[in-house]
GROMACS .gro file of C-alpha atoms in nm:
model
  436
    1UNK     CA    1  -9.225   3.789  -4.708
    2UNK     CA    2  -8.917   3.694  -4.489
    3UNK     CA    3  -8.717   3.990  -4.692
    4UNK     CA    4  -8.953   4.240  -4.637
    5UNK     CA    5  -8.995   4.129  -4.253
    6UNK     CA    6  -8.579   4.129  -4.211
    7UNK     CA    7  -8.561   4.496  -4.374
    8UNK     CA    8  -8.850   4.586  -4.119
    9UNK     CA    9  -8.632   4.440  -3.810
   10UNK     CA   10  -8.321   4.591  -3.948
   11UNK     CA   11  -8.463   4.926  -3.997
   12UNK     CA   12  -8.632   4.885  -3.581
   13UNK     CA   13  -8.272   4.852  -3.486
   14UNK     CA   14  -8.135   5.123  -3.654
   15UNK     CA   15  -8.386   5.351  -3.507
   16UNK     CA   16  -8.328   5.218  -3.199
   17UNK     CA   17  -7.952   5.304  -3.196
   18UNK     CA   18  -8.013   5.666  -3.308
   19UNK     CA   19  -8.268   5.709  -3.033
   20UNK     CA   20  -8.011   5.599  -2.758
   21UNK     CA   21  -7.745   5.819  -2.880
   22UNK     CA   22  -7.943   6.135  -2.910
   23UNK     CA   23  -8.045   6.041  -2.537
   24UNK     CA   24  -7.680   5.992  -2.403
   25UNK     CA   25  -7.570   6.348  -2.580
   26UNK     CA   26  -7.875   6.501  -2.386
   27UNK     CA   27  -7.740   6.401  -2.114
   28UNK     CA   28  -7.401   6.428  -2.125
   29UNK     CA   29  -7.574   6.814  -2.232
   30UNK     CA   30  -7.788   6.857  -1.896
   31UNK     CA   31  -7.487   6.696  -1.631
   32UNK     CA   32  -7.235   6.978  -1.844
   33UNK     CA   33  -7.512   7.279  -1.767
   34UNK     CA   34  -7.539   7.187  -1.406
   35UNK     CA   35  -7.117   7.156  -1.343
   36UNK     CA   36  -6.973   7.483  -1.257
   37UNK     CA   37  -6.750   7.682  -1.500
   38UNK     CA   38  -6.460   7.679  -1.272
   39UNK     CA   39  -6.498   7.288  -1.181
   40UNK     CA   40  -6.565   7.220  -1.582
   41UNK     CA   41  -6.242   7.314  -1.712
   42UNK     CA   42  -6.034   7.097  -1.474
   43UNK     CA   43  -5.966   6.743  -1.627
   44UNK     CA   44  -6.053   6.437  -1.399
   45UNK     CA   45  -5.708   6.295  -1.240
   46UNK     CA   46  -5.542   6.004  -1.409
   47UNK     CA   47  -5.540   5.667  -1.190
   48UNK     CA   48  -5.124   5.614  -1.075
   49UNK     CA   49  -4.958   5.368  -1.251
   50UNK     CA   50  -4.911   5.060  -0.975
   51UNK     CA   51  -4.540   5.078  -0.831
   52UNK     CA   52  -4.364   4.720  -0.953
   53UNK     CA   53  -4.215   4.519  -0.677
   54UNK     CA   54  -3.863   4.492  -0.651
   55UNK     CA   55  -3.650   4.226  -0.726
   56UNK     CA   56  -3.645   3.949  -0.489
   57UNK     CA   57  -3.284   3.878  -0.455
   58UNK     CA   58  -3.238   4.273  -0.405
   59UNK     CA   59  -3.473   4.300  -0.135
   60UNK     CA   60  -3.266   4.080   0.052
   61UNK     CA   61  -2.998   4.286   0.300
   62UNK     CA   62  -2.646   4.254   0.162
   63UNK     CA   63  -2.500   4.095   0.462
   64UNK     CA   64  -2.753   3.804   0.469
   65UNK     CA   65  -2.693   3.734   0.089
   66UNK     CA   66  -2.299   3.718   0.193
   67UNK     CA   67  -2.421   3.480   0.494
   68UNK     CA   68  -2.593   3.271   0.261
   69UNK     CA   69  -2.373   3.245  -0.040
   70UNK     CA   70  -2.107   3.129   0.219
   71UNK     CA   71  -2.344   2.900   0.400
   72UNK     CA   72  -2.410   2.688   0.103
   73UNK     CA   73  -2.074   2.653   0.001
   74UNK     CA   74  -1.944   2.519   0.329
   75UNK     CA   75  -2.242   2.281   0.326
   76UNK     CA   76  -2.055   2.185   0.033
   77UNK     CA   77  -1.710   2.146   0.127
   78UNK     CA   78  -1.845   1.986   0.477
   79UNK     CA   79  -2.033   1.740   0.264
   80UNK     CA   80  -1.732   1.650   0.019
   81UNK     CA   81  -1.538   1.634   0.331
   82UNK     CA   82  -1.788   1.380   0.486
   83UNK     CA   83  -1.775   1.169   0.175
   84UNK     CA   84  -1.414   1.143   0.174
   85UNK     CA   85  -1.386   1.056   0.522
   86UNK     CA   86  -1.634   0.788   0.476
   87UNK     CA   87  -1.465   0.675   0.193
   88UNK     CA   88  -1.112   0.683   0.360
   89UNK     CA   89  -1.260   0.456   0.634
   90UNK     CA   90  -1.361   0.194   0.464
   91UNK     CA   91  -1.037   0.137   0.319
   92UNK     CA   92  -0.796   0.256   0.660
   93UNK     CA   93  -0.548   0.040   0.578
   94UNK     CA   94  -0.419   0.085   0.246
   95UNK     CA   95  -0.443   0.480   0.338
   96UNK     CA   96  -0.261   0.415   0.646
   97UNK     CA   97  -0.032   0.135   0.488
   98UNK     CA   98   0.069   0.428   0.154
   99UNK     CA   99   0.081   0.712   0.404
  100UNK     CA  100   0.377   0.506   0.583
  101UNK     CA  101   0.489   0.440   0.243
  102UNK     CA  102   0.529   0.825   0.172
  103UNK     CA  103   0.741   0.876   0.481
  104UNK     CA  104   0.981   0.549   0.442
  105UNK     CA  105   1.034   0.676   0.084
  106UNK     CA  106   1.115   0.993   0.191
  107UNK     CA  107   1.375   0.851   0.391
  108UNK     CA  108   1.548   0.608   0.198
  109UNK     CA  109   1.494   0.815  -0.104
  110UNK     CA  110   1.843   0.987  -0.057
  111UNK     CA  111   2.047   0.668   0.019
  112UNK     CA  112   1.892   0.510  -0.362
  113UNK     CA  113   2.008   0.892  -0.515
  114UNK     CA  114   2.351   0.841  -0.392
  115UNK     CA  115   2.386   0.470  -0.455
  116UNK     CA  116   2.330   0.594  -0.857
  117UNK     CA  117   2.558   0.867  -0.808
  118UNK     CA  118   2.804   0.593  -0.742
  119UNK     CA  119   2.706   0.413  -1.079
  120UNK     CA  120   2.482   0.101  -0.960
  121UNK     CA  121   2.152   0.075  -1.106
  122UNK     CA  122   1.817   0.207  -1.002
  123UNK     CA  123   1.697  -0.137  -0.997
  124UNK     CA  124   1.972  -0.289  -0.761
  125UNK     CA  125   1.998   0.036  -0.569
  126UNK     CA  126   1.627   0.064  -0.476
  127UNK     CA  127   1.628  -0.324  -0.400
  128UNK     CA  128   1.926  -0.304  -0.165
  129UNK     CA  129   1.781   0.035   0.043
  130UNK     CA  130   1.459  -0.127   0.055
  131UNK     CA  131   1.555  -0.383   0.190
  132UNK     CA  132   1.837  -0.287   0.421
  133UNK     CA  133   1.550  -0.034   0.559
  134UNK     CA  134   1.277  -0.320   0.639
  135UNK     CA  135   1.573  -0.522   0.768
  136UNK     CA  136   1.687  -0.251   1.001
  137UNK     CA  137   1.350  -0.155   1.145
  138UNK     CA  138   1.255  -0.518   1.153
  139UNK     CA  139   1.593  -0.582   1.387
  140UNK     CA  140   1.480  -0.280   1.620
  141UNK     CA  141   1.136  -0.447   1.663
  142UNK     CA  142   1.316  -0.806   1.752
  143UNK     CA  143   1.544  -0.639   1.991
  144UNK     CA  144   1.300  -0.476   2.214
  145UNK     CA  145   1.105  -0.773   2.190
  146UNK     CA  146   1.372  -0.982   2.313
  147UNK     CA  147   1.473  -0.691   2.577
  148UNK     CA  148   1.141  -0.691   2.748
  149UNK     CA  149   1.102  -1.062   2.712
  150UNK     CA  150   1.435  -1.094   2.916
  151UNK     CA  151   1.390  -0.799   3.154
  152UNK     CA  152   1.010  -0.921   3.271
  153UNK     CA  153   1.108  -1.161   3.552
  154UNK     CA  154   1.313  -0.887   3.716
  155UNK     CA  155   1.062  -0.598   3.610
  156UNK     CA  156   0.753  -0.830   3.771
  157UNK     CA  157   0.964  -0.869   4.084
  158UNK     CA  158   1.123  -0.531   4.134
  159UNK     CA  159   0.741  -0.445   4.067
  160UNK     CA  160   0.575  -0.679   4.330
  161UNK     CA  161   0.886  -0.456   4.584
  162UNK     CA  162   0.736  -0.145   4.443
  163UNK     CA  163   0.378  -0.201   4.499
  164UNK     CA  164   0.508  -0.369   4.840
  165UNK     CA  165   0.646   0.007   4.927
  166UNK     CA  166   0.378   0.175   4.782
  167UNK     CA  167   0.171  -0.049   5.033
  168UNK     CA  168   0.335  -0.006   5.333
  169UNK     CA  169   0.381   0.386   5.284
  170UNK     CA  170  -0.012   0.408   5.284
  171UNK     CA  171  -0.053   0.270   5.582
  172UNK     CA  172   0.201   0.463   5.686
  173UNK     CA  173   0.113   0.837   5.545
  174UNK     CA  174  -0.097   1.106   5.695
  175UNK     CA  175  -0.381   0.976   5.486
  176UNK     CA  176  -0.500   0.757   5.739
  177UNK     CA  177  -0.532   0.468   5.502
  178UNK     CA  178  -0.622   0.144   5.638
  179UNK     CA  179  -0.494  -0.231   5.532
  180UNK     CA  180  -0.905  -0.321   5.483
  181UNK     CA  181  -0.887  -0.009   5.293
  182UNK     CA  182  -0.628  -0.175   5.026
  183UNK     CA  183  -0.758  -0.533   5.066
  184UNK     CA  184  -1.134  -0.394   4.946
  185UNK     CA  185  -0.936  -0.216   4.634
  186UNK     CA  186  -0.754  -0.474   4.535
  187UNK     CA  187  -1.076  -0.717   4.526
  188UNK     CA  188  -1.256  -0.426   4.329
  189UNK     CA  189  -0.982  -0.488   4.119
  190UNK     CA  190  -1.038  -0.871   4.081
  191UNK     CA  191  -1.418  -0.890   4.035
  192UNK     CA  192  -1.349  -0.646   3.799
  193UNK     CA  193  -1.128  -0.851   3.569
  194UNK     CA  194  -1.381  -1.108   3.635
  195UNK     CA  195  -1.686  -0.966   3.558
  196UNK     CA  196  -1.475  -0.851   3.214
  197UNK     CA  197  -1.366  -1.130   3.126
  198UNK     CA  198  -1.608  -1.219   2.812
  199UNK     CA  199  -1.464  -0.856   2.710
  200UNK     CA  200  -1.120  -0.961   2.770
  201UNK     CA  201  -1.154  -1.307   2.581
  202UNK     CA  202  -1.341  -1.117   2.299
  203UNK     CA  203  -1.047  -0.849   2.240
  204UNK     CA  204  -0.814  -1.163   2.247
  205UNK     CA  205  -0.986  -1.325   1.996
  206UNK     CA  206  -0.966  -0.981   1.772
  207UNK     CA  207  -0.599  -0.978   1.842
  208UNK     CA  208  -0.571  -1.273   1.611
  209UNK     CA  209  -0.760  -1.021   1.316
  210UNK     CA  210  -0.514  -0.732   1.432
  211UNK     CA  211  -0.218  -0.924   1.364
  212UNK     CA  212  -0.352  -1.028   1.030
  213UNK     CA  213  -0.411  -0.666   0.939
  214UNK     CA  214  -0.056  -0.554   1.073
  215UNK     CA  215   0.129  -0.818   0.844
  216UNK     CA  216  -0.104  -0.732   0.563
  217UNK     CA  217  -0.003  -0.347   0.656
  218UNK     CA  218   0.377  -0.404   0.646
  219UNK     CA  219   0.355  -0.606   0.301
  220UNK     CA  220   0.180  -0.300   0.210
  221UNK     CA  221   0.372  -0.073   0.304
  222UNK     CA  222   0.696  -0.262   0.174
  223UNK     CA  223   0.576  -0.294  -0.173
  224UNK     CA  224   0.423   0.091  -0.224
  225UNK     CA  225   0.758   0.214  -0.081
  226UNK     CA  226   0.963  -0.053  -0.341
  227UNK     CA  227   0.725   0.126  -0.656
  228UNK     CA  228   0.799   0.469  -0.498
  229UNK     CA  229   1.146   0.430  -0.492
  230UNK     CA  230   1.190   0.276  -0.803
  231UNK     CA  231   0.940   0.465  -1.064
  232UNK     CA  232   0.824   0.776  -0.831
  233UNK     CA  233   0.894   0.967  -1.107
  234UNK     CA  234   0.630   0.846  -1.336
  235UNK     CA  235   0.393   0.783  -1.102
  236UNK     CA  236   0.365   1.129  -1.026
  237UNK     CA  237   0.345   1.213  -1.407
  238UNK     CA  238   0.070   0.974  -1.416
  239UNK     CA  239  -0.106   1.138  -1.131
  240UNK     CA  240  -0.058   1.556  -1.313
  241UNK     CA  241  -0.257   1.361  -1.590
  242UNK     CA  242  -0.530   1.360  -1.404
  243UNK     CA  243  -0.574   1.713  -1.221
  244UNK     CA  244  -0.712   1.963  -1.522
  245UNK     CA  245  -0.534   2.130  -1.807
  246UNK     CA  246  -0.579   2.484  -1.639
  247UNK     CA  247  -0.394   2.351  -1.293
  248UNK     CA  248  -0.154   2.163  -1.443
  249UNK     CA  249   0.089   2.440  -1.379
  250UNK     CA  250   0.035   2.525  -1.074
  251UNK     CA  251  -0.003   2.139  -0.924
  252UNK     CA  252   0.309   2.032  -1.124
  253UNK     CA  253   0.517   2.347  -0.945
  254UNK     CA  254   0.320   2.211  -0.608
  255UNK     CA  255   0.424   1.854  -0.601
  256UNK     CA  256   0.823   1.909  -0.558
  257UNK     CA  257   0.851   2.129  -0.327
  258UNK     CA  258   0.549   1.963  -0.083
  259UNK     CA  259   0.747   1.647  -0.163
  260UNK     CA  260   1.102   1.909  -0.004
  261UNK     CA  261   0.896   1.973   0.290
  262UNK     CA  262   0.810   1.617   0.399
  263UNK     CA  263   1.147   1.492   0.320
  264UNK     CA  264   1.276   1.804   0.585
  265UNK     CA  265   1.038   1.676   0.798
  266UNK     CA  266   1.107   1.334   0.830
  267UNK     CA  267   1.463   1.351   0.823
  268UNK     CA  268   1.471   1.609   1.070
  269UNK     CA  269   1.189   1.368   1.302
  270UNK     CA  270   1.406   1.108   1.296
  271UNK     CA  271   1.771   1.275   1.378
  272UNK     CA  272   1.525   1.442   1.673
  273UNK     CA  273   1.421   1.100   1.763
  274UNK     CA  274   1.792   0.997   1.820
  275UNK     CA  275   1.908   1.261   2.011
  276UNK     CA  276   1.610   1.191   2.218
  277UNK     CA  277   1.674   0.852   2.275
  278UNK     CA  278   2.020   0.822   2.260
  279UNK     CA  279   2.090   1.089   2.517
  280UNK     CA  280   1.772   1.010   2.786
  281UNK     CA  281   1.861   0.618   2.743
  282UNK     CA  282   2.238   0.702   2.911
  283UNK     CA  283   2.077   0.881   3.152
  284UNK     CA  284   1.829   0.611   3.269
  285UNK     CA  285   2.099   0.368   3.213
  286UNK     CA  286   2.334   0.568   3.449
  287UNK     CA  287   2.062   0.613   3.724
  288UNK     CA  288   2.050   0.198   3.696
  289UNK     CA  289   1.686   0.191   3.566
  290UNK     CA  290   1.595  -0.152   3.454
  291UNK     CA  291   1.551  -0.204   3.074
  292UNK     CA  292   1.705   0.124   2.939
  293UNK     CA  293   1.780  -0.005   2.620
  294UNK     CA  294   1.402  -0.058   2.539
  295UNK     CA  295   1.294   0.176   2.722
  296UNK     CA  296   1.478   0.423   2.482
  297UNK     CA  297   1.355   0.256   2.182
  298UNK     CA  298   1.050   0.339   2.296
  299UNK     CA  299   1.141   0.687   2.348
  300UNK     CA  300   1.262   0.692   2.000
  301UNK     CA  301   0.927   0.553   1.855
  302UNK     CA  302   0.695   0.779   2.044
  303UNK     CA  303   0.928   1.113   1.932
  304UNK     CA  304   0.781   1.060   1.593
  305UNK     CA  305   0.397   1.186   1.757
  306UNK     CA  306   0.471   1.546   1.830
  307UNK     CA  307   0.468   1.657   2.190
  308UNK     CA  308   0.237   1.383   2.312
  309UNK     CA  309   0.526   1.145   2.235
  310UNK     CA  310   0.735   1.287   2.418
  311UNK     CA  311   0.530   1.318   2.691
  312UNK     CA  312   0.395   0.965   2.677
  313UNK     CA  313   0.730   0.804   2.670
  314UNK     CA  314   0.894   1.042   2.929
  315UNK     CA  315   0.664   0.912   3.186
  316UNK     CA  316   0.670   0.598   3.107
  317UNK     CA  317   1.071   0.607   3.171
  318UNK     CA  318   0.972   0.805   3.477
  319UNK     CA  319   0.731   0.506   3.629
  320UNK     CA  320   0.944   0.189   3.551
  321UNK     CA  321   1.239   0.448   3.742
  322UNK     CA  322   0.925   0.531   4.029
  323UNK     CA  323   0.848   0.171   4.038
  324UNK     CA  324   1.144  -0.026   4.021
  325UNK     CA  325   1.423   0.233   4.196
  326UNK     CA  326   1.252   0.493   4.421
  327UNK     CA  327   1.105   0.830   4.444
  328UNK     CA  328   1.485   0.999   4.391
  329UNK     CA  329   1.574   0.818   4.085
  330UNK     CA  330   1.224   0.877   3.936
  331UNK     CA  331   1.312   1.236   4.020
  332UNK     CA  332   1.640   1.235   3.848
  333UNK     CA  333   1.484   1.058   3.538
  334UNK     CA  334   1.233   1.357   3.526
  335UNK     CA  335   1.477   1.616   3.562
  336UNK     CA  336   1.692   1.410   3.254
  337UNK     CA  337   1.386   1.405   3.057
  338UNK     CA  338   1.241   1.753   3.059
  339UNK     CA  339   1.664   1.855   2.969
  340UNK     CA  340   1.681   1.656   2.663
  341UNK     CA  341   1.295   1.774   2.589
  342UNK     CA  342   1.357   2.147   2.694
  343UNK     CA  343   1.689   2.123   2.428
  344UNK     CA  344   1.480   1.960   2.147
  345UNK     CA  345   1.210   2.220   2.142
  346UNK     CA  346   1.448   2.532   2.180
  347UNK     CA  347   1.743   2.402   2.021
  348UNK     CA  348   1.768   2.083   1.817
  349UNK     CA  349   1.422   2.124   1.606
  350UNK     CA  350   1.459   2.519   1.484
  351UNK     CA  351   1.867   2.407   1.409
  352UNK     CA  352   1.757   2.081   1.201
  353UNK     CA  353   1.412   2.186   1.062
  354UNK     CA  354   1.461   2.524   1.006
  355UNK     CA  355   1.232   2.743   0.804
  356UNK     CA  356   1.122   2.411   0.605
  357UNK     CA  357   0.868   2.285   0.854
  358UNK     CA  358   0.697   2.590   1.043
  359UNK     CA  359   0.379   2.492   1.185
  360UNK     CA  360   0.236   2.635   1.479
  361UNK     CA  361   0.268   2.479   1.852
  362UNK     CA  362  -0.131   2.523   1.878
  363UNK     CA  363  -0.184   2.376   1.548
  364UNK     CA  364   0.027   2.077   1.648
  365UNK     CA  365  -0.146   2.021   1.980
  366UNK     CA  366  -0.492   2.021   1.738
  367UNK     CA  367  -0.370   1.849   1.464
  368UNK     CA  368  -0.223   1.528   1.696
  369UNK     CA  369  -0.561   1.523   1.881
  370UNK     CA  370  -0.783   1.538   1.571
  371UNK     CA  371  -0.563   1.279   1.416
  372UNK     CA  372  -0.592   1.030   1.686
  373UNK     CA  373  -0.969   1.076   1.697
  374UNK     CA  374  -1.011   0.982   1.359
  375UNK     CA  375  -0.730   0.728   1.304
  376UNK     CA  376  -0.567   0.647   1.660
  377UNK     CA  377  -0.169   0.607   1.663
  378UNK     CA  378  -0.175   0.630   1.354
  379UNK     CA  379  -0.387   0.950   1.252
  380UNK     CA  380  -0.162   1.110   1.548
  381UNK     CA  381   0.151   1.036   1.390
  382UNK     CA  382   0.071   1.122   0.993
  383UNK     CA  383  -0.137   1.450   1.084
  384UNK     CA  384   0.143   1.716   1.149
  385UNK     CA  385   0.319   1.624   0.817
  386UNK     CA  386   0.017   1.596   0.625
  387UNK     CA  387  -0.064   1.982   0.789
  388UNK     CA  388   0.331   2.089   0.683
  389UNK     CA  389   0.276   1.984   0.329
  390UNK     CA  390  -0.075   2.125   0.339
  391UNK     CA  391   0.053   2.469   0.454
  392UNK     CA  392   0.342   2.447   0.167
  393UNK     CA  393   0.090   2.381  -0.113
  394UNK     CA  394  -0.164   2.619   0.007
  395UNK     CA  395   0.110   2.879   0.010
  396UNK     CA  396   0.294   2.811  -0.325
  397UNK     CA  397  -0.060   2.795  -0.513
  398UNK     CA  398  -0.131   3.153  -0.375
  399UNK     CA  399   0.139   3.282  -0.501
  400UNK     CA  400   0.149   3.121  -0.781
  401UNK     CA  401  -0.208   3.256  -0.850
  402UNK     CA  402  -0.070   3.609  -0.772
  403UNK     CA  403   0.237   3.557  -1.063
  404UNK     CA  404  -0.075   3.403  -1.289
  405UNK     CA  405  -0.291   3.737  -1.227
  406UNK     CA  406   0.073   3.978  -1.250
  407UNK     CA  407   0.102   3.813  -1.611
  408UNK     CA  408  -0.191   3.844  -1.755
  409UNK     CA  409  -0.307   4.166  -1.606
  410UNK     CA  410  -0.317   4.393  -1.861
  411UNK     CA  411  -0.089   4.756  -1.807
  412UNK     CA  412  -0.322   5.077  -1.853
  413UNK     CA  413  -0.178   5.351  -2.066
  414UNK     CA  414  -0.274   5.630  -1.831
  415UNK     CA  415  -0.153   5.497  -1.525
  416UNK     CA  416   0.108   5.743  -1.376
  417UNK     CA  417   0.443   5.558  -1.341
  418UNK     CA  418   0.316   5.204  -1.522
  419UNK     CA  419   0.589   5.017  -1.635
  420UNK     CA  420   0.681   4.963  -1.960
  421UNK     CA  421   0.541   4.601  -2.053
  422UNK     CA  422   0.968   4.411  -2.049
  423UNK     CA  423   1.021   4.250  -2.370
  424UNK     CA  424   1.122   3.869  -2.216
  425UNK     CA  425   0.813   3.856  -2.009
  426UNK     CA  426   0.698   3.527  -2.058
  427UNK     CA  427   0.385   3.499  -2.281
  428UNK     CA  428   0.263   3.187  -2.066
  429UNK     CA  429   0.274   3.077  -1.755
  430UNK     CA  430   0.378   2.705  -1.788
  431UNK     CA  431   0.742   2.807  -1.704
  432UNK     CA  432   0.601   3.000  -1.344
  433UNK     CA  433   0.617   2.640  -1.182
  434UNK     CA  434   0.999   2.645  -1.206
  435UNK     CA  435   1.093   2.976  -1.123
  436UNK     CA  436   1.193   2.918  -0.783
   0.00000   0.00000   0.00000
């Protein structure tokens, strides 16, 4: 019984299924008859394909992919930059202190050279300049000391006369400045100092932890210029062990001659210095300006900031000559300062720096002012040699990179006029470092 009912039910179905088919071909039949002839022939349109969307990163204009490929790379470099500052400021000092280093060495770096030449030792020769250079410098410190120390009676009197003067030709100038006038000033001046005073006593009490970080400084300084002198060498094949395989070449061609251009540049600074001092000291000291000796020791310190040095210490010789002598010395000492400067800029620095040092007036005035708003004095006085040796490695690895791209460029056969490829080219470009 369930058979015979399941071959009933499958034979319904089948029926069924024939039944709807013979009723979809009569229709499809009837809709054909009532369609024109002309309309019947004509296939129905295809649906368009959908148009694909472009690519995202070519949809963007050119110009603003440029602006954005070079945006996030100087995010980058202004990032690694930020980093390194930070890092350089929390340890100032031993920067500072091997920065100072770098420049003594290049100094006295000649003197140990021809102290071997003569046969004595590196040991005993870098010893004896070493020390002979502290010893020096340290002497020059004492001596001013001890010059202003015996000088301040007569500068504190003959500056009590000048203020005196100063006083008295107020109330005597067209100004119409009255003696209340001064007398309020001066107690502006005194409630001043005594409503500052906590400030005052605080900065004393940090003088204590800047003299601690000065002598720290100098044995600093003394010992990393000691090392340099005596195994520079190997310290700076210790440091091309770092930098990569692939600029090896190019940093080990780098390092000598940036190491030429600070040595130009310090030993030119200092013979500048000298002039400067030597020659603006005899003038003050023949226009009978009180402490001429320090005061061109000074002169000779501040030479070694460019242009604001000069500057600086020029009016301070013109002041103490203002102060202490009159209005017609401290106009002679101006005129004898802006000589000696006027021949230093056009004469002395192009004669004894030459070609080796060429940096830019602008990019001196930028370079001191960045420098002492990062580091002070000090930041002033290492930033235009740290932008000369900059400017020589930046130039020497460009065209070094130009040689590089010369040798391994490959010649095309069909260029008209191509050079035969020369038989002692070299096949590497490890000996490109010591070409020049």
């Amino acid at each position: 019984m369930p058979g015979w009912l399941g071959r009933l039910g499958a034979g319904l179905t089948e029926m069924s299924e024939r039944l709807d088919e013979r009723r979809a071909e009569a229709e499809k039949e009837h809709a054909a008859a009532d369609v024109p002839a002309e309309t019947a022939a004509v296939p129905a349109p295809r649906p368009a394909p959908p148009t694909p969307r472009p690519d995202p990163a070519h949809a963007v204009p050119w110009g603003v992919r440029v602006a954005a490929e070079a945006g996030w790379r100087l995010l980058v470099l202004a990032g690694t930059v930020w980093v390194l500052m930070r890092v350089i400021s929390a340890v100032q000092l031993v920067v500072f202190a091997f920065v100072v280093a770098l420049l003594v060495t290049a100094l006295l770096q000649p003197t140990v050279a021809r102290l071997m030449r003569y046969g004595m030792p590196r040991g005993p020769s870098t010893a004896l300049t070493a020390i002979s250079g502290f010893l020096v410098i340290g002497l020059l410190g004492w001596f001013v000391t001890w010059q202003v120390m015996e000088n301040i009676d007569t500068l504190s009197s003959q500056l009590q006369n000048g203020i005196d003067d100063l006083r008295n030709w107020l109330l005597k100038s067209p100004f119409h400045v009255t003696d209340k006038q001064i007398n309020q000033i001066a107690k502006n001046l005194r409630e001043a100092v005594g409503a500052n005073t906590d400030q005052i006593t605080s900065v004393g009490l940090e003088g204590v932890q800047v003299v601690v970080e000065a002598l720290t400084g100098i044995l600093l300084v003394f010992f990393s210029t000691l090392f340099l002198l005596y195994d520079g060498r190997r310290i700076w094949e210790w440091f091309l062990k770092l930098v990569p395989a692939a600029a090896r070449p190019g940093v080990a061609g780098a390092g000598p001659r940036a190491w030429a251009t600070l040595t130009a540049y310090v030993r030119g600074t200092v013979l500048v210095a000298l002039i400067d001092a030597i020659f603006i000291g005899l003038g003050i000291y023949f226009l009978d300006v009180p402490m001429a000796v320090p005061l061109a020791v000074f002169i000779f310190l501040f030479s070694f900031i460019p242009l604001v040095g000069a500057v600086a210490s020029g009016a301070l010789a013109v002041v103490v000559a203002l102060v202490t002598q009159g209005v017609f010395t401290a106009l002679m000492t101006l005129v004898v300062v802006l000589a000696v400067q006027q021949i230093e800029g056009h004469v002395l620095q192009p004669f004894i720096l030459g070609r080796a040092v060429r940096v830019h007036p602008l990019a001196v005035v930028l370079t001191v002012a960045a420098g002492g708003m990062v580091a002070g004095i000090g930041g002033a006085v290492v930033a235009v040699p740290l932008v000369a040796v900059t400017n020589t490695v930046v130039g020497y690895l460009r065209q070094y990179s130009q040689q590089v791209h010369d040798v391994q460029e490959p010649e095309r056969p069909d260029a008209v006029g191509a050079p035969e490829p020369s038989a002692d080219a070299p096949e590497n470009t490890e000996g490109l470092a010591h070409q020049e």
